[in-house]
PDB file of C-alpha atoms in Angstrom:
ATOM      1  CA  UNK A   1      -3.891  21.582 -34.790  1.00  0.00           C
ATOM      2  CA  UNK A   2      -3.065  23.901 -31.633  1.00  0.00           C
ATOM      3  CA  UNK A   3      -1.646  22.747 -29.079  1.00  0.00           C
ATOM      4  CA  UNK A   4      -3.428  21.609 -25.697  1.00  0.00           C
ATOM      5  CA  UNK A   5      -1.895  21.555 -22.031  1.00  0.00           C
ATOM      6  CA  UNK A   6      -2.719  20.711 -19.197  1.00  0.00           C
ATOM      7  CA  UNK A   7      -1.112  20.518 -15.290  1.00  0.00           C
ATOM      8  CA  UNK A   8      -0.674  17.475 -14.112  1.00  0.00           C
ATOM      9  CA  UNK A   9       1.206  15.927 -10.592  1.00  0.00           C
ATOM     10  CA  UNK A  10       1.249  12.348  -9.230  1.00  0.00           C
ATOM     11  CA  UNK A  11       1.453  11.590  -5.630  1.00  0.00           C
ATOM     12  CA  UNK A  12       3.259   8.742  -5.294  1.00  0.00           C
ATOM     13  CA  UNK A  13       1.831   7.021  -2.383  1.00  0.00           C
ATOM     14  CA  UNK A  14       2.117   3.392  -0.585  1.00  0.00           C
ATOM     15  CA  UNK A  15      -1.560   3.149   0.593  1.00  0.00           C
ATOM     16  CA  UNK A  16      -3.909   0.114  -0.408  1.00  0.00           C
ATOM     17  CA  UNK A  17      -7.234   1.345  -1.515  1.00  0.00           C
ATOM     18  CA  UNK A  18      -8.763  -1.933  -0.183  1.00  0.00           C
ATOM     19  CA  UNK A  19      -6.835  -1.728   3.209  1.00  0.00           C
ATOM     20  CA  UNK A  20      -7.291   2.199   3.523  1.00  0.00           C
ATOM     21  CA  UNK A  21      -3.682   1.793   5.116  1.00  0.00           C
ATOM     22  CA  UNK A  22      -0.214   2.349   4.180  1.00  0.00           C
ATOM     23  CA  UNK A  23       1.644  -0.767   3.054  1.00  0.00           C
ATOM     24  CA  UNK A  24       5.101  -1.779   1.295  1.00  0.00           C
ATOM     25  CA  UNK A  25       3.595  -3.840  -0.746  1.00  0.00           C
ATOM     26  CA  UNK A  26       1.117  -1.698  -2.418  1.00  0.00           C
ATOM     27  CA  UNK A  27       4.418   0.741  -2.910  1.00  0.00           C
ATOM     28  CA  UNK A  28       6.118  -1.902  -4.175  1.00  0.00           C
ATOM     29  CA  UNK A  29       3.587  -2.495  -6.924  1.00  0.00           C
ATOM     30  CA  UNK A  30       2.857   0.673  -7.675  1.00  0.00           C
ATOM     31  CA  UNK A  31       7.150   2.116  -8.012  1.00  0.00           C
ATOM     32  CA  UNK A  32       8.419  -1.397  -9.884  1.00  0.00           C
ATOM     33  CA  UNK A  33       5.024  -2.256 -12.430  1.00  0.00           C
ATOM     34  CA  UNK A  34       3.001   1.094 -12.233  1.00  0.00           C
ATOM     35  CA  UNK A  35       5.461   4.244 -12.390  1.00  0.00           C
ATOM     36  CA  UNK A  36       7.796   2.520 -15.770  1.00  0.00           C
ATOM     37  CA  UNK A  37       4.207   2.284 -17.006  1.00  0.00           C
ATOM     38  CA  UNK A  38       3.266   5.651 -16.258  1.00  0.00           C
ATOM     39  CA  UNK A  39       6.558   7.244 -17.350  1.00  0.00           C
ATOM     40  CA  UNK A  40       6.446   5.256 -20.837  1.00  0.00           C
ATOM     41  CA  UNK A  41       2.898   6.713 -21.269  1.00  0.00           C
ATOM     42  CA  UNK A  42       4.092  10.155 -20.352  1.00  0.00           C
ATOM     43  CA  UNK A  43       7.258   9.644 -22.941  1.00  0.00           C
ATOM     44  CA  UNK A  44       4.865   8.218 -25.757  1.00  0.00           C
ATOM     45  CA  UNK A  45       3.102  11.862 -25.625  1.00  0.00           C
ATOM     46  CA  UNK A  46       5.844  14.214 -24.559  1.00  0.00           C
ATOM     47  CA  UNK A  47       4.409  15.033 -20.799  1.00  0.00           C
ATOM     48  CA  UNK A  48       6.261  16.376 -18.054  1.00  0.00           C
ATOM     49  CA  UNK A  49       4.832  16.698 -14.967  1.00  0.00           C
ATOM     50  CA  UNK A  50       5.629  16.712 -11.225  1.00  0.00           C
ATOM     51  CA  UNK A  51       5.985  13.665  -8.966  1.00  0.00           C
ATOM     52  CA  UNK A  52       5.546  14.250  -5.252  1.00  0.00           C
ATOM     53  CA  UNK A  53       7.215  11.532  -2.763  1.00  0.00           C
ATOM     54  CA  UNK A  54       7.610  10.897   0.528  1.00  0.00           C
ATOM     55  CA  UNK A  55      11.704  10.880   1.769  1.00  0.00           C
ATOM     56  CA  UNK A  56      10.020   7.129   2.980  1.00  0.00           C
ATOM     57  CA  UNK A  57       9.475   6.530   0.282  1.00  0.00           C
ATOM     58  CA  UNK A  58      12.584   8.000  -2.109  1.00  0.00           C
ATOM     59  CA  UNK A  59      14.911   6.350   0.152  1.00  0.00           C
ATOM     60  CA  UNK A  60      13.074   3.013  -0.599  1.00  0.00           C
ATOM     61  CA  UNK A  61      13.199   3.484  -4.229  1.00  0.00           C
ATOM     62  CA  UNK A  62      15.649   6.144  -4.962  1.00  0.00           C
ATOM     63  CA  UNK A  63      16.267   4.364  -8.779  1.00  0.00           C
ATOM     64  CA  UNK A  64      12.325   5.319  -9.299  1.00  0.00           C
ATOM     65  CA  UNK A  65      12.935   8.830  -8.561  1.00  0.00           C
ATOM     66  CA  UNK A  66      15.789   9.404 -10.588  1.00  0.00           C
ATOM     67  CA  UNK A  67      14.469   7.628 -13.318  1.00  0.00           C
ATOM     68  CA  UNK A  68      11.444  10.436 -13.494  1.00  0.00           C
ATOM     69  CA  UNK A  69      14.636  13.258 -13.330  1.00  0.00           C
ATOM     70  CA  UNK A  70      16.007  11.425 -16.034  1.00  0.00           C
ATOM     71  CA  UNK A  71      12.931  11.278 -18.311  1.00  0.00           C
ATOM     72  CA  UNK A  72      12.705  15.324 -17.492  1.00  0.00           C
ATOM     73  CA  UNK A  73       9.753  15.551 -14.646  1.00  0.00           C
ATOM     74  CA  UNK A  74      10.083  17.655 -11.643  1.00  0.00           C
ATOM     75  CA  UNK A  75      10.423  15.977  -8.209  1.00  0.00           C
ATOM     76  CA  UNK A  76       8.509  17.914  -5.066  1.00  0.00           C
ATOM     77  CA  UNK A  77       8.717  17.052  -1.259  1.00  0.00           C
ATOM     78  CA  UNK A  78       5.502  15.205   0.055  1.00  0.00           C
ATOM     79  CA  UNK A  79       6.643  15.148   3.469  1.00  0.00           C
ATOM     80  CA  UNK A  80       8.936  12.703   5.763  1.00  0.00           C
ATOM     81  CA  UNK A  81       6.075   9.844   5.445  1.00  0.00           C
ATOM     82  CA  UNK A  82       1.910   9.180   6.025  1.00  0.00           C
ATOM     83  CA  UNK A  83       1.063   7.642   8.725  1.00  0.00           C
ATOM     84  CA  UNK A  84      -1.856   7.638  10.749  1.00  0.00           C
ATOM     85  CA  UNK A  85      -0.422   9.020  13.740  1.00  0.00           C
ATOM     86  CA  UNK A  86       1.846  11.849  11.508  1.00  0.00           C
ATOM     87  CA  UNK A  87      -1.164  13.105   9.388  1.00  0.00           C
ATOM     88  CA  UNK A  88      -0.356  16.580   8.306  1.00  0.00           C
ATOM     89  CA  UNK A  89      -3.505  17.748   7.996  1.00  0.00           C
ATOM     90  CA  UNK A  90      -4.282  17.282  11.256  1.00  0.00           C
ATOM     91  CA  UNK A  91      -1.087  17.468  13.324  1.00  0.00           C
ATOM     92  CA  UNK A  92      -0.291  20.723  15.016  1.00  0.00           C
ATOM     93  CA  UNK A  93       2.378  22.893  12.870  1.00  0.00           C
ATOM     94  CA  UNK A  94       4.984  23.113  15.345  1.00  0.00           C
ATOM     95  CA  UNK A  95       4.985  19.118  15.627  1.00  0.00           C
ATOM     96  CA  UNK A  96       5.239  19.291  11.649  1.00  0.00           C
ATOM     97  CA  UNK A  97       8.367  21.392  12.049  1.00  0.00           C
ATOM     98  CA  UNK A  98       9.830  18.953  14.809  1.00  0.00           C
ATOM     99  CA  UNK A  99       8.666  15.887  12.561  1.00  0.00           C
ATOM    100  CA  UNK A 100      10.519  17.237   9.386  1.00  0.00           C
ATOM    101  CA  UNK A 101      13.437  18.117  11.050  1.00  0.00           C
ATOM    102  CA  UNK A 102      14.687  14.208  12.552  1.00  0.00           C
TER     103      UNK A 102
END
């Protein structure tokens, strides 16, 4: 049987799909029950892939990110945080700079 691949990346993100809003407790569930979960599925078929986080977000739960290095996935930037009033998408690229640079 060939071999199949695929790209995949995870966003690891503390907003509540009910609430439409960021909150630590929805982060909490999703590093401590969902990401050993995901990782352990990843391991069981021999994927690596590339989790993006927020520096919120790693310096919350910097024993979640290292446990991804250690299971051999890459680690990108996803920004400072989200917030409603620091959206990326919409916020003007010099403020971005500013923002980034704290």
């Amino acid at each position: 049987m060939k071999n199949k691949y695929a790209l995949l990346t995870n966003d690891v993100e503390t907003t509540s799909i009910w609430f439409n809003d960021l909150r630590d407790a929805t982060g909490e569930k999703v590093l401590i029950e969902g990401m050993p979960r995901l990782l352990d599925l990843y391991a069981k078929y021999n994927v690596r892939s590339t989790f993006f986080y927020t520096a919120y977000i790693a310096n919350l739960y910097p024993e979640v990110v290292k446990k991804a290095v250690e299971a051999g996935h890459e680690i990108g930037s996803h920004g400072k945080s989200h917030t409603k009033e620091n959206g990326f998408d919409i916020m003007p690229y010099e403020k971005q700079i500013r923002h980034l640079e704290y």
